Amino acid sequence: MTSIVDSVLPVASVLEVAFDNGSLGGADWSNRAVVLEALPKPLVAGYPAEGAYVQICDGSGGIAASGWFSVDERNATETHASVAVVWREPLMAVEHTYKSWTGLVRPRDISPVTVSPGTAPAWFGEYVRPIHERAAVERTLQAVRESANTERANHHEWVRRLNESACEWADENSLCSEFERFCEQWGLEGRERDFDVTVDVTVSLTMTRPARSQEDAGESVDLDDVRGSIYGTISPILM
């Protein structure tokens, strides 16, 4: 099973099933060569009939999927619905792979296909039922994940505001030390305040001096030379 992104509305996926012996998931599909004699009436007004061969637009001018159409009437409104599209990919003379695409789409993004491989198989209705169930479960899980993420973010924001208010109260009531112990005990951030930091810096400089010997060159360097060399070395870094 491979997940894809539906740019029309969220939640879309592809399911692939292959069979070669007339059975699938415990059900008898030996009549897979039998097709629907006529398309039934649409389950939901404004959408194609079950088994109609359609293509789904991805919202950017491309085609998300093409195949036999089915709509989940329990998750359908005038503006969008959970639909499934099934198509067949031949592998060998006696084996086919049936793939299905599911997603939330708008009626205007569904269009008929002029040239199609024919009417949907007679077992099409039973085939798409578990596909709709799976899509419904995926949407429920996605909603639960989004709700949990929202609650987690709201909780973190509540803790942040509580911490800020507590810091202000501690400052106003001269309870800084007690407050810091409380924050440390309960794993809160505590107050942000200024600290003095002592940094020890050791600098080694190389200066070129004109002299008759190394000893004379070293003795010719005074404190002003050192200050000037340090300034010339560090100031470009600080700029």
PDB file of C-alpha atoms in Angstrom, residues 9 47 75-82 104-107:
ATOM      1  CA  LEU A   9      -8.592  17.860  -0.479  1.00  0.00           C
ATOM      2  CA  TYR A  47     -22.065  12.608  -8.425  1.00  0.00           C
ATOM      3  CA  ASN A  75     -19.452  10.807   3.782  1.00  0.00           C
ATOM      4  CA  ALA A  76     -20.865  12.933   0.997  1.00  0.00           C
ATOM      5  CA  THR A  77     -22.153  16.496   0.819  1.00  0.00           C
ATOM      6  CA  GLU A  78     -22.919  18.919  -1.999  1.00  0.00           C
ATOM      7  CA  THR A  79     -19.409  20.343  -1.784  1.00  0.00           C
ATOM      8  CA  HIS A  80     -17.225  17.212  -1.437  1.00  0.00           C
ATOM      9  CA  ALA A  81     -17.392  13.476  -0.868  1.00  0.00           C
ATOM     10  CA  SER A  82     -15.234  10.485  -0.075  1.00  0.00           C
ATOM     11  CA  LEU A 104     -12.083  13.608  -0.674  1.00  0.00           C
ATOM     12  CA  VAL A 105     -12.996  15.372  -3.908  1.00  0.00           C
ATOM     13  CA  ARG A 106     -15.375  18.025  -5.208  1.00  0.00           C
ATOM     14  CA  PRO A 107     -18.027  17.220  -7.819  1.00  0.00           C
TER      15      PRO A 107
END
